GROMACS .gro file of C-alpha atoms in nm:
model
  236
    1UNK     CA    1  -6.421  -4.150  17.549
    2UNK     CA    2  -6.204  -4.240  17.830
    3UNK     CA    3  -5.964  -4.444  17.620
    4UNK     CA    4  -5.914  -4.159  17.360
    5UNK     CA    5  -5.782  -3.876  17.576
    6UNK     CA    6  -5.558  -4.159  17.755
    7UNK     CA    7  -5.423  -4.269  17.376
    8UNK     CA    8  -5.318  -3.893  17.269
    9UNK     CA    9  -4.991  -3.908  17.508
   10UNK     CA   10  -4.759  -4.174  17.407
   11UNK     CA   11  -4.587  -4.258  17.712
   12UNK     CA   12  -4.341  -4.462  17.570
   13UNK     CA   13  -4.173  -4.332  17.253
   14UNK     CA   14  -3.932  -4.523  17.064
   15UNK     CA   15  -3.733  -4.222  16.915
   16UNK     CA   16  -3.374  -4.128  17.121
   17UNK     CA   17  -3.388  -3.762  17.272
   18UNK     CA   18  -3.054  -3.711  17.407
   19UNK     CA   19  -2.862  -3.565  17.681
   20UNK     CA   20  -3.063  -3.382  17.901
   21UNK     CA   21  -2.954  -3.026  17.885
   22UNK     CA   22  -2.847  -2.841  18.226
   23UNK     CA   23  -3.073  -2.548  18.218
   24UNK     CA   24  -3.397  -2.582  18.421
   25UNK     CA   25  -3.654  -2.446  18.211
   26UNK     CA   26  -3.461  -2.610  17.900
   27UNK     CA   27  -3.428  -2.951  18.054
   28UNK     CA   28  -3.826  -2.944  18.177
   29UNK     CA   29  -3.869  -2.880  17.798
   30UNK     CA   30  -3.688  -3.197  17.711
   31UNK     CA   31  -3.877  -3.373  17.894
   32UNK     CA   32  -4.221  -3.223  17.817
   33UNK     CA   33  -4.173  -3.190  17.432
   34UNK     CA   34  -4.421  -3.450  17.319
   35UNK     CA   35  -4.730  -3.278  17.538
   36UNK     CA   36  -4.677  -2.988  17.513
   37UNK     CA   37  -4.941  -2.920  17.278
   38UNK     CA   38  -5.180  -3.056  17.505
   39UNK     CA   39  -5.019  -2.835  17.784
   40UNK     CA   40  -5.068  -2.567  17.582
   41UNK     CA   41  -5.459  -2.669  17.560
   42UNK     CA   42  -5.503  -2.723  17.903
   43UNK     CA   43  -5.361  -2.369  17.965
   44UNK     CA   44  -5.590  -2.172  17.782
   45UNK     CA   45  -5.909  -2.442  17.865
   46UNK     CA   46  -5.813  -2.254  18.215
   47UNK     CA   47  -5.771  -1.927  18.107
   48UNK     CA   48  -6.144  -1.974  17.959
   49UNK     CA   49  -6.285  -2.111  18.251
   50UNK     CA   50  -6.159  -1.838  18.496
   51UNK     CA   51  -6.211  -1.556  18.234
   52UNK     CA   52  -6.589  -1.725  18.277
   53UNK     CA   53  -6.626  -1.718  18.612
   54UNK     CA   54  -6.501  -1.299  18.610
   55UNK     CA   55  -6.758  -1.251  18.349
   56UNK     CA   56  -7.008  -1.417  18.522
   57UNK     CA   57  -6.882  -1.186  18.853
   58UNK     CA   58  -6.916  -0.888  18.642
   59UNK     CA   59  -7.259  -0.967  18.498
   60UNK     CA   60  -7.395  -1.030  18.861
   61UNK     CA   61  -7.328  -0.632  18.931
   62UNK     CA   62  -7.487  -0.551  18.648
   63UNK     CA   63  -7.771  -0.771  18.677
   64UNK     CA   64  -7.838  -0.558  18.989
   65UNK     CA   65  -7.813  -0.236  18.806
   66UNK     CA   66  -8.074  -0.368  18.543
   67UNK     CA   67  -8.302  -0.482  18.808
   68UNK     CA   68  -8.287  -0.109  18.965
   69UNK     CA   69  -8.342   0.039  18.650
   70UNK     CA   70  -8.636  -0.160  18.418
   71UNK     CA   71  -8.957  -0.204  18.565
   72UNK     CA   72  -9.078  -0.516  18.628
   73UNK     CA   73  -9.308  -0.524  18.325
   74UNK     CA   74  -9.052  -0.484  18.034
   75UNK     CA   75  -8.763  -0.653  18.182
   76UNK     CA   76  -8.772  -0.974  18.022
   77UNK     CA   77  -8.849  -0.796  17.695
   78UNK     CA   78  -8.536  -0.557  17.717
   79UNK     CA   79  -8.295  -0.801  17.881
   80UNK     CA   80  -8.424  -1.143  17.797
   81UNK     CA   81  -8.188  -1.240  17.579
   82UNK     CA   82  -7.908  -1.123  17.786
   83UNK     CA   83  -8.005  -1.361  18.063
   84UNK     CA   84  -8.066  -1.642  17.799
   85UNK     CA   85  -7.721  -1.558  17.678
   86UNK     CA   86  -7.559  -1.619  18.048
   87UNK     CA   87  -7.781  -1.864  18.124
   88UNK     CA   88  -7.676  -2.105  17.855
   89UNK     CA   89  -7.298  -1.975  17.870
   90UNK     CA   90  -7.315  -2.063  18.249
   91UNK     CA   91  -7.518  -2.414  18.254
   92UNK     CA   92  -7.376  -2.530  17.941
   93UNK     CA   93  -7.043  -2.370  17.809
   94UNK     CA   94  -6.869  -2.357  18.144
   95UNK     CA   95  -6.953  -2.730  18.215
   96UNK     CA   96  -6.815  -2.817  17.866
   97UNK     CA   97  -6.479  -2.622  17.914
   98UNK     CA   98  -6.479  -2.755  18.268
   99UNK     CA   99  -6.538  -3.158  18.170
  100UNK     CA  100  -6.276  -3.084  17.833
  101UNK     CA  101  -6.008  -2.960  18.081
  102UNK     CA  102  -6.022  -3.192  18.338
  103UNK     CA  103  -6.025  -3.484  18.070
  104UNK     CA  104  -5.708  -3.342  17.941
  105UNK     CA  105  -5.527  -3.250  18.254
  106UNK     CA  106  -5.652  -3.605  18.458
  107UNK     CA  107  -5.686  -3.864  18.158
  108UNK     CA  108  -5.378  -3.702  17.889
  109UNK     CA  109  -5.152  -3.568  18.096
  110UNK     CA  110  -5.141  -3.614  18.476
  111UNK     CA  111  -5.107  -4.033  18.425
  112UNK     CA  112  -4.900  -4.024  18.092
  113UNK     CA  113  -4.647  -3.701  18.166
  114UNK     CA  114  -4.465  -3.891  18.437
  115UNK     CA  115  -4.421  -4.191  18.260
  116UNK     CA  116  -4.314  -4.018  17.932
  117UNK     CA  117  -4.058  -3.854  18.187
  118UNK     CA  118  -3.941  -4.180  18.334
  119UNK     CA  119  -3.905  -4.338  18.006
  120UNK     CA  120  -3.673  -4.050  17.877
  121UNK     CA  121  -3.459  -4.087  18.195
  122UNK     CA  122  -3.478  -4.487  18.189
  123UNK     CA  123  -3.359  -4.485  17.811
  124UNK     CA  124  -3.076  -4.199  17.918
  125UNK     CA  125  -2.953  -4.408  18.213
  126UNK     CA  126  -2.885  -4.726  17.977
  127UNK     CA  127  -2.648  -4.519  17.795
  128UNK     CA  128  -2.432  -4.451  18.051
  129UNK     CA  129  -2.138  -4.639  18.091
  130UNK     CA  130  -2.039  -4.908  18.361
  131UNK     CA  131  -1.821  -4.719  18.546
  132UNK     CA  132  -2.114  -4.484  18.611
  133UNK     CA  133  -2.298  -4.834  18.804
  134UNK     CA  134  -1.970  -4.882  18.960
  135UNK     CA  135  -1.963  -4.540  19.092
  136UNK     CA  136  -2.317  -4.482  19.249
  137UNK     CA  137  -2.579  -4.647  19.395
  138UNK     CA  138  -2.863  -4.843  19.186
  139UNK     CA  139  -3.125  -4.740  19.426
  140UNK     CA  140  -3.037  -4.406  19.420
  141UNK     CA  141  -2.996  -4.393  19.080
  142UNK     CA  142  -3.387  -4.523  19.027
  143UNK     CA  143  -3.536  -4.286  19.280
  144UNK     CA  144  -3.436  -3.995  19.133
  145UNK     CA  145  -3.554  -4.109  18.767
  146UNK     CA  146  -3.885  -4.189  18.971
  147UNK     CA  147  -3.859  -3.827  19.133
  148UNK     CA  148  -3.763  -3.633  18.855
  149UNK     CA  149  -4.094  -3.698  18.648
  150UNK     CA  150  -4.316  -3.641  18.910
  151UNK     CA  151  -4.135  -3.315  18.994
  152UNK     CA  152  -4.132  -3.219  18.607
  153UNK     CA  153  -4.519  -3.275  18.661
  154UNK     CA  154  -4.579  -3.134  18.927
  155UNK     CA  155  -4.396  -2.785  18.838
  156UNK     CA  156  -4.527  -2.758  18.508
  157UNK     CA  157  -4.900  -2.812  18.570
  158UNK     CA  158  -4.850  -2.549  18.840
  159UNK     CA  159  -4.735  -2.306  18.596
  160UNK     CA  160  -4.963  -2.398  18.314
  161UNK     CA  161  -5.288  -2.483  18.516
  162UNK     CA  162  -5.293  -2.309  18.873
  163UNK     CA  163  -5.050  -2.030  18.774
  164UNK     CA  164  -5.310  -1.921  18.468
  165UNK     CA  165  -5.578  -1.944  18.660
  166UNK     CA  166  -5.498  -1.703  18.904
  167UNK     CA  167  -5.349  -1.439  18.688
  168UNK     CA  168  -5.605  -1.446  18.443
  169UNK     CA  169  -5.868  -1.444  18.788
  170UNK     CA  170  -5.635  -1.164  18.911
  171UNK     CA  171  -5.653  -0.929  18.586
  172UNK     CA  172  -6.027  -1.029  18.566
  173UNK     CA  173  -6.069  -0.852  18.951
  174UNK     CA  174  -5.867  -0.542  18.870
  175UNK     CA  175  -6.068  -0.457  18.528
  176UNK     CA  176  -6.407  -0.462  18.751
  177UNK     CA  177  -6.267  -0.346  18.991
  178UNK     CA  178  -6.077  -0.073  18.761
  179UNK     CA  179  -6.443  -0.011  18.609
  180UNK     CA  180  -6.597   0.102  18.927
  181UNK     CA  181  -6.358   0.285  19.107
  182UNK     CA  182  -5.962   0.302  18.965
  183UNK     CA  183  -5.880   0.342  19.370
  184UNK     CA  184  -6.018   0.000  19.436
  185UNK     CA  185  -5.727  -0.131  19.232
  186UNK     CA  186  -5.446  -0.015  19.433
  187UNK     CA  187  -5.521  -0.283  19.722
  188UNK     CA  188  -5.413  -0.553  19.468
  189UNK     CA  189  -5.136  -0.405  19.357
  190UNK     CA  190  -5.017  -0.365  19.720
  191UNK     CA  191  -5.118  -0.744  19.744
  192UNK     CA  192  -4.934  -0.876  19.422
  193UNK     CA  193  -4.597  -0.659  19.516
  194UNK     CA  194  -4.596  -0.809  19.845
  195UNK     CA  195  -4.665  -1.183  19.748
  196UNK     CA  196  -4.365  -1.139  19.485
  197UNK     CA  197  -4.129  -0.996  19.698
  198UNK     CA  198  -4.213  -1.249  19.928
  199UNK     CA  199  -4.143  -1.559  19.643
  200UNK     CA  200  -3.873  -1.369  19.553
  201UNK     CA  201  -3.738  -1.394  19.886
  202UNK     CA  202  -3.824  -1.711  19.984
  203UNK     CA  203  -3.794  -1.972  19.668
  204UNK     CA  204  -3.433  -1.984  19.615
  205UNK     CA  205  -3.400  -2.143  19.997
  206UNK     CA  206  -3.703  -2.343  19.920
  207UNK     CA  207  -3.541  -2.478  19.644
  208UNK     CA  208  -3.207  -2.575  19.748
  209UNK     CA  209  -3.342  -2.722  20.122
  210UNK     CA  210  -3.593  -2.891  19.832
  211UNK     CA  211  -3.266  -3.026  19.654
  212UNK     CA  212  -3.083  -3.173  19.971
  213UNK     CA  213  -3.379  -3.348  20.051
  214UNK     CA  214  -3.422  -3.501  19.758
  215UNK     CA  215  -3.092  -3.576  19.744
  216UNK     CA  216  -3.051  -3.718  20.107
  217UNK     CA  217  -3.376  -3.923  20.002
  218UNK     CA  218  -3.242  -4.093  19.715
  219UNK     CA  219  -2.919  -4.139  19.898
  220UNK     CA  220  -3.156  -4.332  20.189
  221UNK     CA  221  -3.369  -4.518  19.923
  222UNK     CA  222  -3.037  -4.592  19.695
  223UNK     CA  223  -2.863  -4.780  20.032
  224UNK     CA  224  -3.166  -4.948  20.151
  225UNK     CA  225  -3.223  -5.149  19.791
  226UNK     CA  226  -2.873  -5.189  19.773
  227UNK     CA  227  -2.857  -5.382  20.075
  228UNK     CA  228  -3.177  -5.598  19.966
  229UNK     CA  229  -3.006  -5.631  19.626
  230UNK     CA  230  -2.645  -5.736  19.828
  231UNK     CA  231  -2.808  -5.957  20.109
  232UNK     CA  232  -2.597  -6.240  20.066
  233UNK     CA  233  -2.251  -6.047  20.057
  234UNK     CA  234  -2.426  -5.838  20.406
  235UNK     CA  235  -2.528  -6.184  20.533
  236UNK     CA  236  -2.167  -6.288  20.522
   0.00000   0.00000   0.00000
């Protein structure tokens, strides 16, 4: 079973894709073209699982209610197939989505994306021309293929997997929340304005101190197997 979610990525692809384009969201799309069908799976397996768990919140309050109002006598007959119903949605379809996501997101994707994304870069960086070698360091170079897939990873199962799951989670709060009392809702709101002025704020620096570390990483890495690479001219 293993085997067949790790086969449905093919990390190594034999067709040429190009020039990487400039923009960020198009040049994570370059890169993630060939899964993103099975990003596109993995997103909504989490959108099912958290829409799920809300359900599952919301049927707890009115479990209460029910209990308050049947007597003890006819409650199995009136609600019994209501509990069966959450019952078997709970200890059966929630494990299923649960086990189907995580063997997409561990066994498809999290292994196979990166090395797809290496590849790409690997086959784009033969292309180049000599002068290019001449010009920068082969150390360098190689770390930032390496760094570049795991960051295309990285940002994209954030979006796709953690980012889904709390919106849909969020939306999920405000409708109960909306259903009891429409004032209960306005806490959140304050909440979510906050948190994005506060990204809004704060990413941009995050991402360019991100991008001179990086850099001044590869630059380190680049220098260091250079002078493995050189040892007999540095021995001299």
């Amino acid at each position: 079973m293993f085997r067949y979610f790790e086969n449905l990525v093919d990390p190594y692809p034999g067709e040429e894709r190009g020039t990487p384009p400039t923009g960020l969201f198009a040049f994570i799309l370059h890169f993630s073209r060939p899964v993103l069908p099975l990003l596109v799976v993995m997103a909504l397996l989490t959108a099912l699982v958290s829409a799920v768990e809300v359900v599952f919140f919301g049927y707890m309050g009115e479990l209460v209610d029910w209990l308050a109002g049947a007597g003890r006598e006819g409650f199995f007959t009136e609600y019994g197939w209501r509990l069966a119903g959450m019952a078997a949605l709970v200890l059966i379809g929630l494990p299923l989505l649960t086990l189907l996501h995580a063997l997409i997101s561990q066994q498809s994707i999290f292994g196979n994306y990166p090395m797809l994304g290496r590849w790409l870069a690997h086959r784009h960086m033969l292309s180049q021309s000599l002068a290019f070698y001449q010009d920068e360091f082969a150390g360098r170079v190689s770390q930032k293929v390496m760094q570049t897939a795991l960051a295309i990873r990285e940002t994209v199962m954030k979006l796709m997997d953690l980012m889904v799951y709390v919106i849909v989670y969020f939306i999920g709060a405000m409708l109960l929340m909306g259903q009891a009392e429409p004032w209960l809702m306005l806490p959140l709101v304050v909440w979510l304005a906050g948190y994005g002025a506060i990204m809004w704020s704060f990413v941009p620096r995050l991402r360019r101190v991100s991008m001179r570390q990086a850099d001044a990483r590869a630059r380190m890495t680049g220098r260091i197997v250079d002078s493995y690479g050189n040892i007999q001219t540095i021995k001299l």
